[in-house]
Coordinates of C-alpha atoms in Angstrom, one line a residue:
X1 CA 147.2 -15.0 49.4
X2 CA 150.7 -15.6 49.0
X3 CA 152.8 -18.2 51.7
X4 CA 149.5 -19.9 52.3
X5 CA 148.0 -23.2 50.5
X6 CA 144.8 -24.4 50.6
X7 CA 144.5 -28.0 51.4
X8 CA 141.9 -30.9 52.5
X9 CA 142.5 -30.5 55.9
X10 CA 142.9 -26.4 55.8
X11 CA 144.5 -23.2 54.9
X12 CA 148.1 -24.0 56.1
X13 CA 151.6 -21.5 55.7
X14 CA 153.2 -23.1 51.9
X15 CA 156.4 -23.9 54.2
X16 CA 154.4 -26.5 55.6
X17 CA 154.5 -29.9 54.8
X18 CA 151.5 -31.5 54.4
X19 CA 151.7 -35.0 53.6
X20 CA 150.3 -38.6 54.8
X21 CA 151.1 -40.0 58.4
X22 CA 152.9 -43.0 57.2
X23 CA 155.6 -40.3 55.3
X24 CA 156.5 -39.5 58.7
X25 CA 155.8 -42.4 60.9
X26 CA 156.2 -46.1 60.6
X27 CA 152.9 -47.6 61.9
X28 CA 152.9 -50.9 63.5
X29 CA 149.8 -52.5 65.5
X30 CA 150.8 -55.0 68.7
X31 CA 149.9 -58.3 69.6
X32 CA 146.4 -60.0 69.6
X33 CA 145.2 -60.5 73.2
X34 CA 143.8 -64.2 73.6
X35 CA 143.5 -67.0 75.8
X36 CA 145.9 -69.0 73.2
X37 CA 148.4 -66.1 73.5
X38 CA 148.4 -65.5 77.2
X39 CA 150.0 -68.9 77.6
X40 CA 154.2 -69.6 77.8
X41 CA 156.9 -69.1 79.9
X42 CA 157.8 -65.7 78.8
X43 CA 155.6 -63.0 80.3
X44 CA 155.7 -59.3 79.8
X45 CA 153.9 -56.4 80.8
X46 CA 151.9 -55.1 77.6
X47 CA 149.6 -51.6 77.3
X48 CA 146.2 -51.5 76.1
X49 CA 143.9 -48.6 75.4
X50 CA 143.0 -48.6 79.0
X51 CA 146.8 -47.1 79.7
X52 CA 147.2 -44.7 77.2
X53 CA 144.7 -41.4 77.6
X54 CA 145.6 -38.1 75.5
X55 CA 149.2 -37.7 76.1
X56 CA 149.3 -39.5 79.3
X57 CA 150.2 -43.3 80.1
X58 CA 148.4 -45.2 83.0
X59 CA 150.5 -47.6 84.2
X60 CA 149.5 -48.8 87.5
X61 CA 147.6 -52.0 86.1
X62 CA 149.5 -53.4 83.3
X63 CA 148.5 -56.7 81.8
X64 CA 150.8 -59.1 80.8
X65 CA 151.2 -61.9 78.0
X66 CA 153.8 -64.2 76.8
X67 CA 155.4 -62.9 74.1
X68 CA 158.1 -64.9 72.0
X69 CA 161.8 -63.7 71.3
X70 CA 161.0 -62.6 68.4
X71 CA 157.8 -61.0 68.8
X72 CA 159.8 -59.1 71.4
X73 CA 162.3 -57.7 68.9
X74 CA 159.4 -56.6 66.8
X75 CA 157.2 -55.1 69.2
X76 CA 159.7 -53.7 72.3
X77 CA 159.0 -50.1 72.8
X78 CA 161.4 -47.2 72.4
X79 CA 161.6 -43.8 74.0
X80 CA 159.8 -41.5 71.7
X81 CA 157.1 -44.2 70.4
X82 CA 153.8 -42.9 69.9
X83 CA 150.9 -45.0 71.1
X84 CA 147.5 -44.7 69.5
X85 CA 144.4 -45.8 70.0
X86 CA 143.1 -48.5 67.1
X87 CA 139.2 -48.2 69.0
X88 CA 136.9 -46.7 71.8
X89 CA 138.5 -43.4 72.1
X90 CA 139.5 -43.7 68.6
X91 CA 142.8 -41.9 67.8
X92 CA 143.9 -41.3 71.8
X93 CA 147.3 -40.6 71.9
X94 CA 150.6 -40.5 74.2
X95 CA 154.0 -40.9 74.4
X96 CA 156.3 -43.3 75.4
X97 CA 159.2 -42.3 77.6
X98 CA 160.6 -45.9 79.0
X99 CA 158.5 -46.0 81.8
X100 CA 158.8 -49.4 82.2
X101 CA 161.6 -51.7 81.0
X102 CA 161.2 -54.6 78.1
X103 CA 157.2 -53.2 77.6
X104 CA 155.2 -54.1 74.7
X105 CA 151.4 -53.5 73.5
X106 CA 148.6 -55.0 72.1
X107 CA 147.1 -55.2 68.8
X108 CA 144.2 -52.3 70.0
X109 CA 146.9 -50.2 69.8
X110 CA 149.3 -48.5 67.2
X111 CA 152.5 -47.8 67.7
X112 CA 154.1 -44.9 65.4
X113 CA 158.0 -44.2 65.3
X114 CA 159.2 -41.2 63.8
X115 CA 161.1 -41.7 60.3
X116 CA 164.3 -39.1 60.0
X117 CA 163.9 -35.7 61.1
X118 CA 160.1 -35.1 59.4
X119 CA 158.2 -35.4 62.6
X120 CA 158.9 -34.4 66.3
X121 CA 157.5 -37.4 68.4
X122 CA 155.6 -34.6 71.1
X123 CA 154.7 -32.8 67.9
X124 CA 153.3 -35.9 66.9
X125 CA 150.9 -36.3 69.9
X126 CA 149.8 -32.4 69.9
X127 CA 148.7 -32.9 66.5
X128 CA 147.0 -36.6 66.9
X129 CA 145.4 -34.5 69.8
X130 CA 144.4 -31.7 67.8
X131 CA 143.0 -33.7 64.4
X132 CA 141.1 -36.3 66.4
X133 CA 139.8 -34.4 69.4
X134 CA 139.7 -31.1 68.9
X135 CA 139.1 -30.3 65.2
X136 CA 137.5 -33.8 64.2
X137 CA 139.7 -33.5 61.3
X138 CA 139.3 -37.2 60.6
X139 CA 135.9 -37.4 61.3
X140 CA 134.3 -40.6 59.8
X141 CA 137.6 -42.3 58.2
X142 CA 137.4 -44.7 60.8
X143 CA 136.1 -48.4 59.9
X144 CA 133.0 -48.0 61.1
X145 CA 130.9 -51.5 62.5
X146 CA 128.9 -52.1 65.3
X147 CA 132.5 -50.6 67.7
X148 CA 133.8 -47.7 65.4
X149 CA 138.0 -48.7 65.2
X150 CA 140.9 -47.0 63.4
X151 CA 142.8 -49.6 61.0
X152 CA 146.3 -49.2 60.2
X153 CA 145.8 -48.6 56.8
X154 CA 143.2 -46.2 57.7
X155 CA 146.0 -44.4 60.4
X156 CA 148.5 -44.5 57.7
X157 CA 146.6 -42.4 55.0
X158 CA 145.2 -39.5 57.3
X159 CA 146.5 -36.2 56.5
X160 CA 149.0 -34.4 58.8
X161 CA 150.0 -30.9 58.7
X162 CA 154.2 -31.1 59.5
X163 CA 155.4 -27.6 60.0
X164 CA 159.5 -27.1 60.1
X165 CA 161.2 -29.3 62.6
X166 CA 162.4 -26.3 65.0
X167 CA 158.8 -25.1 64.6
X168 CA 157.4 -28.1 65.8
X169 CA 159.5 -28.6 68.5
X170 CA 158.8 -24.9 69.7
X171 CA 155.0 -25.9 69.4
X172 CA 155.8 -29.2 71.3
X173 CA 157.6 -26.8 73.8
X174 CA 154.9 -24.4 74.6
X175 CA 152.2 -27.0 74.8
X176 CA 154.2 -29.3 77.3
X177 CA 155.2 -25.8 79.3
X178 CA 151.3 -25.1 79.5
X179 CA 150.3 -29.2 80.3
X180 CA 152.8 -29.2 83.5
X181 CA 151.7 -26.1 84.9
X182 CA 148.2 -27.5 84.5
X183 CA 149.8 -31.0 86.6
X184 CA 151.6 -28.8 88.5
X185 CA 147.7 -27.1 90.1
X186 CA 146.5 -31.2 90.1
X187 CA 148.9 -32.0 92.2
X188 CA 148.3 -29.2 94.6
X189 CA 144.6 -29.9 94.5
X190 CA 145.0 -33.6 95.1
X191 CA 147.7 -32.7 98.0
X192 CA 145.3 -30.6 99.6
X193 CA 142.4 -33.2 99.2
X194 CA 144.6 -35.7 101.2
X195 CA 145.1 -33.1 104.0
X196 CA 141.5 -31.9 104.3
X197 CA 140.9 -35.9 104.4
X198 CA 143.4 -36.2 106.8
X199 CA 142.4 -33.1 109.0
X200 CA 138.8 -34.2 108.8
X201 CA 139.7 -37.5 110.6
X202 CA 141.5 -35.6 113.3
X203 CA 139.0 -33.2 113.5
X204 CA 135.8 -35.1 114.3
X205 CA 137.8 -38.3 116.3
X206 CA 139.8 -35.9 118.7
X207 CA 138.6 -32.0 117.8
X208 CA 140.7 -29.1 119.2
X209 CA 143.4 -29.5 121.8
X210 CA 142.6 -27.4 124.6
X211 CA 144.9 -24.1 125.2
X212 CA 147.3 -25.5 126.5
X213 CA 148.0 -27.7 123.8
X214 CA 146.5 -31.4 125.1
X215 CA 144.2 -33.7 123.0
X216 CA 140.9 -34.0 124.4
X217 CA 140.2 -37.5 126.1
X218 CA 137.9 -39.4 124.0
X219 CA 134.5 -41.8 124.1
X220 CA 133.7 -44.4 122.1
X221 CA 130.1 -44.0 120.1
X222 CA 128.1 -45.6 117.6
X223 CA 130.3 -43.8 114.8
X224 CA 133.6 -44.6 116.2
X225 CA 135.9 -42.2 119.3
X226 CA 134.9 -39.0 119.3
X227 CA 136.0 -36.1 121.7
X228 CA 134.4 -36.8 125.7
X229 CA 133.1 -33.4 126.2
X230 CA 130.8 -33.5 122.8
X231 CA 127.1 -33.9 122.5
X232 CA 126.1 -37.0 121.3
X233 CA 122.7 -37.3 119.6
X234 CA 120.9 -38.6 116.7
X235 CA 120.0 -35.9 114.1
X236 CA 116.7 -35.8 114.1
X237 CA 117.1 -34.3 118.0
X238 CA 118.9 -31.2 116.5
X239 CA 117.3 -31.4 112.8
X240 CA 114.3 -30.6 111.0
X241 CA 114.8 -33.1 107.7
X242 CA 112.3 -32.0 104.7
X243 CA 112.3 -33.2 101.2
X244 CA 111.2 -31.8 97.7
X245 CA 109.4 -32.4 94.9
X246 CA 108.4 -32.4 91.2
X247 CA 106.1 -30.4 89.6
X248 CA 103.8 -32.7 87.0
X249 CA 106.2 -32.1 83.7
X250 CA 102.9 -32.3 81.1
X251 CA 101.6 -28.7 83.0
X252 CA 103.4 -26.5 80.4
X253 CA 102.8 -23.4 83.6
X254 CA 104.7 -25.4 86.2
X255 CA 108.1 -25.0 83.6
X256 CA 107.5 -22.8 80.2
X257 CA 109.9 -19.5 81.5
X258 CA 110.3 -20.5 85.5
X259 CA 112.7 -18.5 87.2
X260 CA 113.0 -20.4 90.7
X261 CA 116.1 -22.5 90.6
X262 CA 115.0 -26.4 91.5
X263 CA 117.7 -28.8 92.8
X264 CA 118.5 -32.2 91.4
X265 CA 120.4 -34.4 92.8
X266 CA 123.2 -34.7 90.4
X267 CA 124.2 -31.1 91.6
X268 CA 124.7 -31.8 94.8
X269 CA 128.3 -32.5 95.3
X270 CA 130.5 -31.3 98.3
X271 CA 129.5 -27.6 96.9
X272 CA 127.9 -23.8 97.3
X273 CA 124.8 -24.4 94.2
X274 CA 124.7 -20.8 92.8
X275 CA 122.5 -22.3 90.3
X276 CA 120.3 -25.4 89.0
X277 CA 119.8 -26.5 85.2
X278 CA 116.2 -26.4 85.8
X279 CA 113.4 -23.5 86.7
X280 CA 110.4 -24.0 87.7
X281 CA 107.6 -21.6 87.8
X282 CA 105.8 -20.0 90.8
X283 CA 103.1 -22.1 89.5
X284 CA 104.9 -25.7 89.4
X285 CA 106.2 -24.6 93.3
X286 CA 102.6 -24.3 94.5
X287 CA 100.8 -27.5 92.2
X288 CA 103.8 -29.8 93.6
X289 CA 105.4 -31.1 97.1
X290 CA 108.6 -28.5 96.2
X291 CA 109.0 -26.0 98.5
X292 CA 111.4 -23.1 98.9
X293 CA 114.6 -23.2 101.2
X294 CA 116.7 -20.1 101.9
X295 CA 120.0 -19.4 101.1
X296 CA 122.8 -21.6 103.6
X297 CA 120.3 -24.6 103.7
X298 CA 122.3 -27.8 103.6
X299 CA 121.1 -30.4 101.0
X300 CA 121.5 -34.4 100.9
X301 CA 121.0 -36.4 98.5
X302 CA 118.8 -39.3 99.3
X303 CA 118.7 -41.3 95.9
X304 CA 120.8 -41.6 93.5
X305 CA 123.3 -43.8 91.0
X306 CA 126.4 -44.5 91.8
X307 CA 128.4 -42.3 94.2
X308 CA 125.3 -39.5 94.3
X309 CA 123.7 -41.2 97.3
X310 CA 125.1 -39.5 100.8
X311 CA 126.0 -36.6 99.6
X312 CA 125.5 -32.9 100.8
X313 CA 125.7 -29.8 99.5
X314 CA 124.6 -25.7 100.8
X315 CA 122.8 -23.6 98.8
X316 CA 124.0 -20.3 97.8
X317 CA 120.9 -19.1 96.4
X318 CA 117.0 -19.5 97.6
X319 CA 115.5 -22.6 95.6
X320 CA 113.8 -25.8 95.4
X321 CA 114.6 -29.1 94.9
X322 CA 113.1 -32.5 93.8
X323 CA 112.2 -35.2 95.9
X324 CA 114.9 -36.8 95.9
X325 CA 117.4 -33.7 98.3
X326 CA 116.1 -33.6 101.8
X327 CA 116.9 -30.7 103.4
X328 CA 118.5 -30.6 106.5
X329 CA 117.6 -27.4 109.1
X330 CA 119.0 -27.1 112.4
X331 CA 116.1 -26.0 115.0
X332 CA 118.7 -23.9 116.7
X333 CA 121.7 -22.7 114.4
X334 CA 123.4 -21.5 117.7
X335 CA 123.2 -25.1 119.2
X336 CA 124.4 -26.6 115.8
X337 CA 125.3 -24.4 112.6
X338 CA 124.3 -25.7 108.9
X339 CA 128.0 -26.0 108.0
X340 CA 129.4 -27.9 110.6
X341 CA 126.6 -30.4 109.8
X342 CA 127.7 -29.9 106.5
X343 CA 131.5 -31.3 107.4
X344 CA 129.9 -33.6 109.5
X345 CA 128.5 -35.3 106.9
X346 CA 131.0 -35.3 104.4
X347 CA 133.5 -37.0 106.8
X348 CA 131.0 -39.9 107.4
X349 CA 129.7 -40.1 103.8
X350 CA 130.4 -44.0 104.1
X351 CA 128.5 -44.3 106.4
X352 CA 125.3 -42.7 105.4
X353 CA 125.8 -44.7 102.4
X354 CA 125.2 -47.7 104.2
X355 CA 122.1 -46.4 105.4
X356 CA 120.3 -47.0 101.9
X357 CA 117.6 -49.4 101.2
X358 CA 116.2 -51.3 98.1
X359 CA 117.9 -53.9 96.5
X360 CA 118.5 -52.2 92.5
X361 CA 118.9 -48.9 93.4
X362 CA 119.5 -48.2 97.4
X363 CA 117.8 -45.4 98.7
X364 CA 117.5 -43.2 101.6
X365 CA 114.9 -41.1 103.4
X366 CA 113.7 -38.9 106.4
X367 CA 113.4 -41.2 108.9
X368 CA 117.5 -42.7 108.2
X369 CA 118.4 -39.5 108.4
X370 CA 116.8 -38.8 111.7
X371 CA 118.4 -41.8 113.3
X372 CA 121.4 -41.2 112.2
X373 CA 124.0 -40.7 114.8
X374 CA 125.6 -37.4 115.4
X375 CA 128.8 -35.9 117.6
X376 CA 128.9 -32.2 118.2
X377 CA 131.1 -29.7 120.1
X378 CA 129.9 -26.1 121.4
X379 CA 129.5 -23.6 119.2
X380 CA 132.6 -21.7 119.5
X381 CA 134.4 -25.2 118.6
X382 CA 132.3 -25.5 115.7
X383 CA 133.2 -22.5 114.5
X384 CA 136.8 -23.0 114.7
X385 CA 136.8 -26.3 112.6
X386 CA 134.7 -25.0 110.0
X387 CA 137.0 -22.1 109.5
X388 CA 140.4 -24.7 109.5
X389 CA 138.5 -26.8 106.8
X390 CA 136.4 -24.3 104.6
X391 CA 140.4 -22.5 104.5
X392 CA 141.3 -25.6 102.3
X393 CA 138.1 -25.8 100.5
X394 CA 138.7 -22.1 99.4
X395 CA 142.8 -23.4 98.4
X396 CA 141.0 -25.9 96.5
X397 CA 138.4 -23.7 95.0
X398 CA 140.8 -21.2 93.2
X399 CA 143.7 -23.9 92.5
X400 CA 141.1 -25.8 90.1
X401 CA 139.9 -22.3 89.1
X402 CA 143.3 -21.9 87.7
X403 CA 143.3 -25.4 86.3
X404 CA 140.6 -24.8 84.4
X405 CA 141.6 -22.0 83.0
X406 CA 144.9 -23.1 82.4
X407 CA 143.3 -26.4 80.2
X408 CA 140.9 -23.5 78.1
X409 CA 144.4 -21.8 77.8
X410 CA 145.7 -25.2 76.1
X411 CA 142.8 -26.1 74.1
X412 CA 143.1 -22.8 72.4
X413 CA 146.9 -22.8 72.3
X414 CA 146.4 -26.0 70.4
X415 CA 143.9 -25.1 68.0
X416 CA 145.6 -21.5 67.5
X417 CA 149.2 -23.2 66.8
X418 CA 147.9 -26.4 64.9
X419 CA 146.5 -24.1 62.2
X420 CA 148.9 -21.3 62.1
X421 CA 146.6 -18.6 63.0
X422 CA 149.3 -18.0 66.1
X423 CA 152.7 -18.6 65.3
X424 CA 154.9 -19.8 67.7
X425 CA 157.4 -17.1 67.4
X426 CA 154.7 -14.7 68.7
X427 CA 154.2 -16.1 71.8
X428 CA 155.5 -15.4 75.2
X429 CA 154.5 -18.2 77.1
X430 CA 155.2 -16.9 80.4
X431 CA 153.2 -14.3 80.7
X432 CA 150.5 -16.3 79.0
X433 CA 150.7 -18.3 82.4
X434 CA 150.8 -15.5 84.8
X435 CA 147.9 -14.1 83.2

């Protein structure tokens, strides 16, 4: 076919270059991090691979190391430098934009400076991004020993694909437009998180001001102030607590084609379950300890690795769970309702926490969660803080909705322009967005 060549890496447009890294970059690795080195007067922040993620610098923690005149001269970074990752996530790449004045790097770490006018340095990234990540273009030219790493010879000989320089920096243009509006729904998740935090506090310490405006007076209880007109109990008074279990995995019957959804802990997480990655049979429900619980019944998680212990979750669907979710059922929904419990328990998820036992792996059960202390208003109260709070959770919902749609929008964006099979010229990127 005519204005395409075929090469190692692909079928690329002939107006392409397609050449070796180091023909467009000049590749240097940093300084070794030792005990020997660390000493001296002159310290300076440095990166390692535990800043640099795919075209993104964390630089809260930076290290720092003495570093000599001229090993300052040599390794200094510039605006534009490209930082890559020698091992673990081998090939991660991002840009440096003099974030941080006289910073340097360490020998984990490559740094690649564009030569001329062959390479656009947020081309460069895109690509590194693309190749390693995406494609696996380079799949098994790294030295592999016992921790697969990416030498610099090794970085310097991998084929790049180097379309015209306005080209790239359209490519470069479209990605970046597509990557902020992906930060741009981030931050509005991660402001809305701190407000639901922040409202949550509020919420179950002083509840609703009356109408005309006041903050309710407050008592002190086992789990800190809380309004003076609320019940105080201990949730076993309000709460039937159940648990699950696990149908003996060597019975083919109790699994081979089941169709009832069965809850694991792991998918319990501050959400409505609409599904499991498990079924079990009508067969494994009635030879195990797993019983069924309707639609709106609020999980917790009693064991679990980790950050999994204490949390809850309500299912949207009827199903079972393992042992390890108990169930928690209000005896009288128009006393208490599921999903105020629900918020309740996600505000003092600290404090359940603490109510685990065991000394590997602290666990949780019924009888804890009986005891535990709990703070209610009437129902009508109830009601209106579950409506303030599931309005954010529904803000939150459809922001990271978008996110995610907007990140499958830049993974195919990357893979479409990388290889030519979309042009840049053909694109309208804002109505890519608004779609």
């Amino acid at each position: 076919m005519s204005g395409v060549q075929q090469t190692e890496i692909g079928e690329f447009p002939s107006a392409w270059e397609i050449g070796r890294i180091d023909a467009a970059f000049d590749i240097q690795q940093g300084k070794q991090v030792s005990k020997k080195n660390r000493d001296g007067e002159r310290q300076r922040p440095f990166l390692r691979t535990k800043n640099v993620f795919w075209n993104r610098l964390e630089l809260s923690d930076l290290d720092e190391m003495h570093f000599s005149e001229a090993e300052q001269a040599r390794l200094e970074l510039r605006a534009n430098d490209l930082l890559v990752c020698e091992g673990g996530s081998i090939g991660r790449t991002a840009l440096w934009n003099n974030e941080v004045e006289g910073c340097l790097y360490q020998n984990h770490l490559h740094r690649l400076r564009a030569k001329g006018n062959k390479a656009h340095p947020q081309f460069g990234v895109y690509w590194l991004w693309y190749a390693f990540d995406v494609a696996k273009l380079y799949f098994g030219r790294g030295n592999v020993t016992t921790i697969p790493n990416l030498s610099q010879s090794k970085l310097a000989e991998l084929p790049m694909a180097l379309p015209p320089l306005p080209e790239q920096k359209k490519i470069a243009h479209v990605l970046s437009t597509v990557q902020r509006a992906i930060e741009a729904q981030e931050r509005i998740i991660q402001t809305t998180t701190e407000l639901k935090k922040a409202l949550m506090h509020k919420l179950f310490t002083e509840g609703l001001p009356d109408k005309a405006g006041r903050r309710q007076k407050q008592k002190q209880t086992e789990i800190g102030p809380v309004p003076e007109s609320w019940e105080v109990c201990k949730v076993g008074d309000v709460a039937k607590i159940q648990s699950g279990g696990t149908p003996p995995r060597e019975v083919v019957e109790n699994w081979n084609l089941g169709t009832i959804p069965w809850v694991k802990t792991g998918e319990i997480n501050y959400c409505v379950i609409h599904d499991t990655e498990e079924k079990i049979t009508p067969t494994g429900l009635d030879n195990s300890a797993a019983r069924l619980f309707p639609k709106g019944t609020l999980l917790m998680a009693m064991y679990g690795q980790g950050i999994t212990r204490g949390r809850v979750g309500l299912l949207g669907i009827e199903a079972a769970t393992n042992q390890a979710c108990a169930s928690i059922t209000p005896t009288d929904e128009k006393r208490i309702s599921s999903v105020f419990l629900y918020y309740f328990f996600e505000y003092h998820y600290e404090d359940l926490r603490k109510l685990g036992h065991g000394a590997n792996q602290r666990n949780m059960n019924a009888a804890l969660i009986r005891s535990f202390p709990l703070s209610f208003p009437k129902a009508d109260e109830q009601a209106d803080i579950v409506a303030a709070l599931e309005s954010l959770d529904t803000k939150t919902l459809l922001r990271g909705r978008k996110r995610n749609q907007l990140q499958d929008l830049f993974r195919t964006l990357l893979h479409e322009l990388m290889t030519a099979k979309t042009r840049v010229h053909e694109l309208e990127i804002q109505t890519l967005l608004s779609a």
